[in-house]
Amino acid sequence: MDNESTNTNENQNQETQNTEQTVDTKSLEARIKALEAENGKLKQATTNASADASEWKKKYQSKLSEDEKAKEEQENATAAMQKELETLRNERNIAHYTSALVANDIGMDAETAKAVAEALNTGNIDEVFNGIRRFINAHDKALREDALRNNKTLPGGSSTKTVTQAEFDNMGYMEMLAFKRDNPEQYAEFTK
């Protein structure tokens, strides 16, 4: 009986262990299924969070891009206005210089005056002097041609030219003084 009881005890112990193992296995399988379900929920939450993050990133980048575009457009508009302002200032300066050079006290021709004014505006001093030199040469040439055309003596030239009474009568005050200084005898004859 001893053997039988031992066998029975062993069988009972084994059955108890099998039952416990079965319960443990079922419990573990239930726990695994619960963890897998929770894991699935976490995976879905991660996917949703990634999608939301991606959507917000797109919105942020879009907003950032819009801000950058607006900033770039503003910078371009400012640069265009600055360039236009500089152009207007240059044109105003050139017009001012040109009008001053063409004025009666200087009498420079419009083309030369504009070239000199542009050179003044850009600070090109060599071109300023070249323009003035061209004006002086053209002015001197015009005086010579006018004197030859009207048969007058060039300023600083010979004072031996004969002047008629009619020419004397048409002289201005300064010309009469110069004539008196250069030709005192003839002046005395005309003023008798």
PDB file of C-alpha atoms in Angstrom:
ATOM      1  CA  MET A   1       0.000   0.000   0.000  1.00  0.00           C
ATOM      2  CA  ASP A   2       2.727   2.145   0.501  1.00  0.00           C
ATOM      3  CA  ASN A   3       3.610   2.064  -3.091  1.00  0.00           C
ATOM      4  CA  GLU A   4       0.092   2.634  -4.087  1.00  0.00           C
ATOM      5  CA  SER A   5      -0.248   5.583  -1.832  1.00  0.00           C
ATOM      6  CA  THR A   6       2.957   6.969  -3.000  1.00  0.00           C
ATOM      7  CA  ASN A   7       1.851   6.535  -6.552  1.00  0.00           C
ATOM      8  CA  THR A   8      -1.456   8.087  -5.787  1.00  0.00           C
ATOM      9  CA  ASN A   9       0.202  10.953  -4.022  1.00  0.00           C
ATOM     10  CA  GLU A  10       2.521  11.415  -6.899  1.00  0.00           C
ATOM     11  CA  ASN A  11      -0.353  11.273  -9.308  1.00  0.00           C
ATOM     12  CA  GLN A  12      -2.255  13.787  -7.274  1.00  0.00           C
ATOM     13  CA  ASN A  13       0.780  16.013  -7.064  1.00  0.00           C
ATOM     14  CA  GLN A  14       1.286  15.715 -10.751  1.00  0.00           C
ATOM     15  CA  GLU A  15      -2.364  16.444 -11.435  1.00  0.00           C
ATOM     16  CA  THR A  16      -2.166  19.454  -9.140  1.00  0.00           C
ATOM     17  CA  GLN A  17       0.931  20.619 -10.916  1.00  0.00           C
ATOM     18  CA  ASN A  18      -0.706  20.052 -14.285  1.00  0.00           C
ATOM     19  CA  THR A  19      -3.758  21.962 -13.135  1.00  0.00           C
ATOM     20  CA  GLU A  20      -1.588  24.726 -11.766  1.00  0.00           C
ATOM     21  CA  GLN A  21       0.392  24.767 -14.991  1.00  0.00           C
ATOM     22  CA  THR A  22      -2.822  24.851 -16.981  1.00  0.00           C
ATOM     23  CA  VAL A  23      -4.109  27.706 -14.836  1.00  0.00           C
ATOM     24  CA  ASP A  24      -0.758  29.441 -15.097  1.00  0.00           C
ATOM     25  CA  THR A  25      -0.681  28.936 -18.869  1.00  0.00           C
ATOM     26  CA  LYS A  26      -4.204  30.229 -19.223  1.00  0.00           C
ATOM     27  CA  SER A  27      -3.393  33.143 -16.993  1.00  0.00           C
ATOM     28  CA  LEU A  28      -0.226  33.839 -18.943  1.00  0.00           C
ATOM     29  CA  GLU A  29      -2.034  33.541 -22.250  1.00  0.00           C
ATOM     30  CA  ALA A  30      -4.673  35.975 -21.003  1.00  0.00           C
ATOM     31  CA  ARG A  31      -1.951  38.307 -19.772  1.00  0.00           C
ATOM     32  CA  ILE A  32      -0.136  38.063 -23.137  1.00  0.00           C
ATOM     33  CA  LYS A  33      -3.362  38.825 -24.987  1.00  0.00           C
ATOM     34  CA  ALA A  34      -3.964  41.812 -22.712  1.00  0.00           C
ATOM     35  CA  LEU A  35      -0.400  43.069 -23.277  1.00  0.00           C
ATOM     36  CA  GLU A  36      -0.717  42.563 -27.030  1.00  0.00           C
ATOM     37  CA  ALA A  37      -3.971  44.538 -27.013  1.00  0.00           C
ATOM     38  CA  GLU A  38      -2.319  47.284 -24.949  1.00  0.00           C
ATOM     39  CA  ASN A  39       0.686  47.195 -27.261  1.00  0.00           C
ATOM     40  CA  GLY A  40      -1.647  47.555 -30.246  1.00  0.00           C
ATOM     41  CA  LYS A  41      -3.300  50.558 -28.597  1.00  0.00           C
ATOM     42  CA  LEU A  42       0.125  52.106 -27.933  1.00  0.00           C
ATOM     43  CA  LYS A  43       1.192  51.483 -31.516  1.00  0.00           C
ATOM     44  CA  GLN A  44      -2.007  53.149 -32.756  1.00  0.00           C
ATOM     45  CA  ALA A  45      -1.449  56.072 -30.378  1.00  0.00           C
ATOM     46  CA  THR A  46       2.140  56.404 -31.638  1.00  0.00           C
ATOM     47  CA  THR A  47       0.924  56.342 -35.253  1.00  0.00           C
ATOM     48  CA  ASN A  48      -1.697  58.975 -34.460  1.00  0.00           C
ATOM     49  CA  ALA A  49       0.858  61.113 -32.640  1.00  0.00           C
ATOM     50  CA  SER A  50       3.260  60.830 -35.579  1.00  0.00           C
ATOM     51  CA  ALA A  51       0.517  61.838 -38.001  1.00  0.00           C
ATOM     52  CA  ASP A  52      -0.435  64.804 -35.797  1.00  0.00           C
ATOM     53  CA  ALA A  53       3.209  65.825 -35.460  1.00  0.00           C
ATOM     54  CA  SER A  54       3.663  65.576 -39.218  1.00  0.00           C
ATOM     55  CA  GLU A  55       0.543  67.672 -39.795  1.00  0.00           C
ATOM     56  CA  TRP A  56       1.718  70.337 -37.333  1.00  0.00           C
ATOM     57  CA  LYS A  57       5.172  70.319 -38.877  1.00  0.00           C
ATOM     58  CA  LYS A  58       3.652  70.927 -42.322  1.00  0.00           C
ATOM     59  CA  LYS A  59       1.525  73.749 -40.923  1.00  0.00           C
ATOM     60  CA  TYR A  60       4.545  75.255 -39.170  1.00  0.00           C
ATOM     61  CA  GLN A  61       6.719  74.991 -42.263  1.00  0.00           C
ATOM     62  CA  SER A  62       3.925  76.417 -44.372  1.00  0.00           C
ATOM     63  CA  LYS A  63       3.539  79.319 -41.945  1.00  0.00           C
ATOM     64  CA  LEU A  64       7.282  79.730 -41.791  1.00  0.00           C
ATOM     65  CA  SER A  65       7.454  79.679 -45.579  1.00  0.00           C
ATOM     66  CA  GLU A  66       4.679  82.279 -45.770  1.00  0.00           C
ATOM     67  CA  ASP A  67       6.531  84.457 -43.246  1.00  0.00           C
ATOM     68  CA  GLU A  68       9.791  84.034 -45.147  1.00  0.00           C
ATOM     69  CA  LYS A  69       8.046  84.873 -48.412  1.00  0.00           C
ATOM     70  CA  ALA A  70       6.465  87.960 -46.861  1.00  0.00           C
ATOM     71  CA  LYS A  71       9.823  89.010 -45.434  1.00  0.00           C
ATOM     72  CA  GLU A  72      11.544  88.471 -48.792  1.00  0.00           C
ATOM     73  CA  GLU A  73       8.823  90.425 -50.598  1.00  0.00           C
ATOM     74  CA  GLN A  74       9.212  93.249 -48.076  1.00  0.00           C
ATOM     75  CA  GLU A  75      12.979  93.266 -48.539  1.00  0.00           C
ATOM     76  CA  ASN A  76      12.572  93.334 -52.336  1.00  0.00           C
ATOM     77  CA  ALA A  77      10.065  96.175 -52.119  1.00  0.00           C
ATOM     78  CA  THR A  78      12.382  98.129 -49.828  1.00  0.00           C
ATOM     79  CA  ALA A  79      15.330  97.560 -52.150  1.00  0.00           C
ATOM     80  CA  ALA A  80      13.266  98.681 -55.154  1.00  0.00           C
ATOM     81  CA  MET A  81      12.152 101.830 -53.340  1.00  0.00           C
ATOM     82  CA  GLN A  82      15.741 102.524 -52.269  1.00  0.00           C
ATOM     83  CA  LYS A  83      16.946 102.140 -55.851  1.00  0.00           C
ATOM     84  CA  GLU A  84      14.159 104.391 -57.148  1.00  0.00           C
ATOM     85  CA  LEU A  85      14.979 106.988 -54.484  1.00  0.00           C
ATOM     86  CA  GLU A  86      18.656 106.917 -55.457  1.00  0.00           C
ATOM     87  CA  THR A  87      17.717 107.273 -59.148  1.00  0.00           C
ATOM     88  CA  LEU A  88      15.472 110.242 -58.375  1.00  0.00           C
ATOM     89  CA  ARG A  89      18.197 111.896 -56.304  1.00  0.00           C
ATOM     90  CA  ASN A  90      20.696 111.432 -59.118  1.00  0.00           C
ATOM     91  CA  GLU A  91      18.266 112.838 -61.675  1.00  0.00           C
ATOM     92  CA  ARG A  92      17.503 115.815 -59.421  1.00  0.00           C
ATOM     93  CA  ASN A  93      21.214 116.528 -58.877  1.00  0.00           C
ATOM     94  CA  ILE A  94      21.971 116.259 -62.588  1.00  0.00           C
ATOM     95  CA  ALA A  95      19.066 118.553 -63.464  1.00  0.00           C
ATOM     96  CA  HIS A  96      20.216 121.081 -60.860  1.00  0.00           C
ATOM     97  CA  TYR A  97      23.831 121.027 -62.048  1.00  0.00           C
ATOM     98  CA  THR A  98      22.774 121.183 -65.692  1.00  0.00           C
ATOM     99  CA  SER A  99      20.520 124.186 -65.164  1.00  0.00           C
ATOM    100  CA  ALA A 100      23.259 125.973 -63.219  1.00  0.00           C
ATOM    101  CA  LEU A 101      25.787 125.319 -65.980  1.00  0.00           C
ATOM    102  CA  VAL A 102      23.406 126.401 -68.756  1.00  0.00           C
ATOM    103  CA  ALA A 103      22.423 129.577 -66.896  1.00  0.00           C
ATOM    104  CA  ASN A 104      23.324 132.868 -68.552  1.00  0.00           C
ATOM    105  CA  ASP A 105      26.245 133.639 -66.260  1.00  0.00           C
ATOM    106  CA  ILE A 106      28.030 130.485 -67.443  1.00  0.00           C
ATOM    107  CA  GLY A 107      26.253 129.898 -70.746  1.00  0.00           C
ATOM    108  CA  MET A 108      27.369 126.308 -71.304  1.00  0.00           C
ATOM    109  CA  ASP A 109      25.560 124.393 -74.067  1.00  0.00           C
ATOM    110  CA  ALA A 110      23.003 121.860 -72.853  1.00  0.00           C
ATOM    111  CA  GLU A 111      24.836 118.751 -74.077  1.00  0.00           C
ATOM    112  CA  THR A 112      28.156 119.678 -72.451  1.00  0.00           C
ATOM    113  CA  ALA A 113      26.355 120.893 -69.323  1.00  0.00           C
ATOM    114  CA  LYS A 114      24.576 117.539 -68.945  1.00  0.00           C
ATOM    115  CA  ALA A 115      27.839 115.609 -69.381  1.00  0.00           C
ATOM    116  CA  VAL A 116      29.564 117.795 -66.777  1.00  0.00           C
ATOM    117  CA  ALA A 117      26.565 117.503 -64.409  1.00  0.00           C
ATOM    118  CA  GLU A 118      26.604 113.704 -64.662  1.00  0.00           C
ATOM    119  CA  ALA A 119      30.340 113.702 -63.986  1.00  0.00           C
ATOM    120  CA  LEU A 120      29.815 115.985 -60.974  1.00  0.00           C
ATOM    121  CA  ASN A 121      27.102 113.707 -59.642  1.00  0.00           C
ATOM    122  CA  THR A 122      29.295 110.597 -59.895  1.00  0.00           C
ATOM    123  CA  GLY A 123      32.398 112.395 -58.626  1.00  0.00           C
ATOM    124  CA  ASN A 124      34.365 111.910 -61.856  1.00  0.00           C
ATOM    125  CA  ILE A 125      36.516 115.045 -61.579  1.00  0.00           C
ATOM    126  CA  ASP A 126      38.558 114.280 -64.703  1.00  0.00           C
ATOM    127  CA  GLU A 127      35.398 114.291 -66.815  1.00  0.00           C
ATOM    128  CA  VAL A 128      34.260 117.527 -65.127  1.00  0.00           C
ATOM    129  CA  PHE A 129      37.489 119.236 -66.182  1.00  0.00           C
ATOM    130  CA  ASN A 130      37.289 117.740 -69.668  1.00  0.00           C
ATOM    131  CA  GLY A 131      33.752 119.090 -70.046  1.00  0.00           C
ATOM    132  CA  ILE A 132      34.791 122.538 -68.852  1.00  0.00           C
ATOM    133  CA  ARG A 133      37.773 122.441 -71.216  1.00  0.00           C
ATOM    134  CA  ARG A 134      35.466 121.548 -74.140  1.00  0.00           C
ATOM    135  CA  PHE A 135      33.139 124.391 -73.185  1.00  0.00           C
ATOM    136  CA  ILE A 136      35.977 126.937 -72.998  1.00  0.00           C
ATOM    137  CA  ASN A 137      37.406 125.813 -76.338  1.00  0.00           C
ATOM    138  CA  ALA A 138      33.980 125.949 -77.996  1.00  0.00           C
ATOM    139  CA  HIS A 139      33.287 129.346 -76.414  1.00  0.00           C
ATOM    140  CA  ASP A 140      36.627 130.776 -77.595  1.00  0.00           C
ATOM    141  CA  LYS A 141      36.047 129.397 -81.085  1.00  0.00           C
ATOM    142  CA  ALA A 142      32.564 130.942 -81.176  1.00  0.00           C
ATOM    143  CA  LEU A 143      33.995 134.320 -80.093  1.00  0.00           C
ATOM    144  CA  ARG A 144      36.634 134.204 -82.833  1.00  0.00           C
ATOM    145  CA  GLU A 145      34.085 133.227 -85.463  1.00  0.00           C
ATOM    146  CA  ASP A 146      31.720 135.954 -84.286  1.00  0.00           C
ATOM    147  CA  ALA A 147      34.523 138.542 -84.357  1.00  0.00           C
ATOM    148  CA  LEU A 148      35.561 137.489 -87.864  1.00  0.00           C
ATOM    149  CA  ARG A 149      31.979 137.473 -89.049  1.00  0.00           C
ATOM    150  CA  ASN A 150      31.380 140.972 -87.661  1.00  0.00           C
ATOM    151  CA  ASN A 151      34.896 142.138 -88.493  1.00  0.00           C
ATOM    152  CA  LYS A 152      35.625 143.068 -84.899  1.00  0.00           C
ATOM    153  CA  THR A 153      38.872 142.945 -83.062  1.00  0.00           C
ATOM    154  CA  LEU A 154      39.199 140.007 -80.766  1.00  0.00           C
ATOM    155  CA  PRO A 155      39.481 140.883 -77.110  1.00  0.00           C
ATOM    156  CA  GLY A 156      43.131 141.425 -76.271  1.00  0.00           C
ATOM    157  CA  GLY A 157      43.941 141.767 -79.962  1.00  0.00           C
ATOM    158  CA  SER A 158      45.214 144.695 -81.959  1.00  0.00           C
ATOM    159  CA  SER A 159      43.685 148.095 -81.216  1.00  0.00           C
ATOM    160  CA  THR A 160      44.507 149.555 -84.613  1.00  0.00           C
ATOM    161  CA  LYS A 161      41.137 148.642 -86.124  1.00  0.00           C
ATOM    162  CA  THR A 162      39.331 151.580 -87.542  1.00  0.00           C
ATOM    163  CA  VAL A 163      35.877 152.174 -86.100  1.00  0.00           C
ATOM    164  CA  THR A 164      33.255 154.247 -87.853  1.00  0.00           C
ATOM    165  CA  GLN A 165      31.046 156.856 -86.181  1.00  0.00           C
ATOM    166  CA  ALA A 166      28.019 154.527 -86.584  1.00  0.00           C
ATOM    167  CA  GLU A 167      29.854 151.642 -84.919  1.00  0.00           C
ATOM    168  CA  PHE A 168      30.898 153.973 -82.103  1.00  0.00           C
ATOM    169  CA  ASP A 169      27.327 155.144 -81.608  1.00  0.00           C
ATOM    170  CA  ASN A 170      26.151 151.492 -81.311  1.00  0.00           C
ATOM    171  CA  MET A 171      28.768 150.623 -78.642  1.00  0.00           C
ATOM    172  CA  GLY A 172      27.746 149.937 -75.066  1.00  0.00           C
ATOM    173  CA  TYR A 173      29.180 151.888 -72.154  1.00  0.00           C
ATOM    174  CA  MET A 174      31.926 149.335 -71.375  1.00  0.00           C
ATOM    175  CA  GLU A 175      32.918 149.122 -75.031  1.00  0.00           C
ATOM    176  CA  MET A 176      33.156 152.935 -75.210  1.00  0.00           C
ATOM    177  CA  LEU A 177      35.424 152.992 -72.133  1.00  0.00           C
ATOM    178  CA  ALA A 178      37.670 150.336 -73.661  1.00  0.00           C
ATOM    179  CA  PHE A 179      37.667 152.246 -76.953  1.00  0.00           C
ATOM    180  CA  LYS A 180      38.586 155.498 -75.107  1.00  0.00           C
ATOM    181  CA  ARG A 181      41.457 153.743 -73.349  1.00  0.00           C
ATOM    182  CA  ASP A 182      42.763 152.093 -76.524  1.00  0.00           C
ATOM    183  CA  ASN A 183      42.023 154.923 -78.994  1.00  0.00           C
ATOM    184  CA  PRO A 184      41.970 158.253 -77.116  1.00  0.00           C
ATOM    185  CA  GLU A 185      42.385 160.404 -80.265  1.00  0.00           C
ATOM    186  CA  GLN A 186      39.619 158.690 -82.221  1.00  0.00           C
ATOM    187  CA  TYR A 187      37.373 158.762 -79.124  1.00  0.00           C
ATOM    188  CA  ALA A 188      37.875 162.529 -78.857  1.00  0.00           C
ATOM    189  CA  GLU A 189      36.830 162.917 -82.506  1.00  0.00           C
ATOM    190  CA  PHE A 190      33.636 160.881 -82.072  1.00  0.00           C
ATOM    191  CA  THR A 191      32.592 162.683 -78.882  1.00  0.00           C
ATOM    192  CA  LYS A 192      32.957 166.295 -80.216  1.00  0.00           C
TER     193      LYS A 192
END
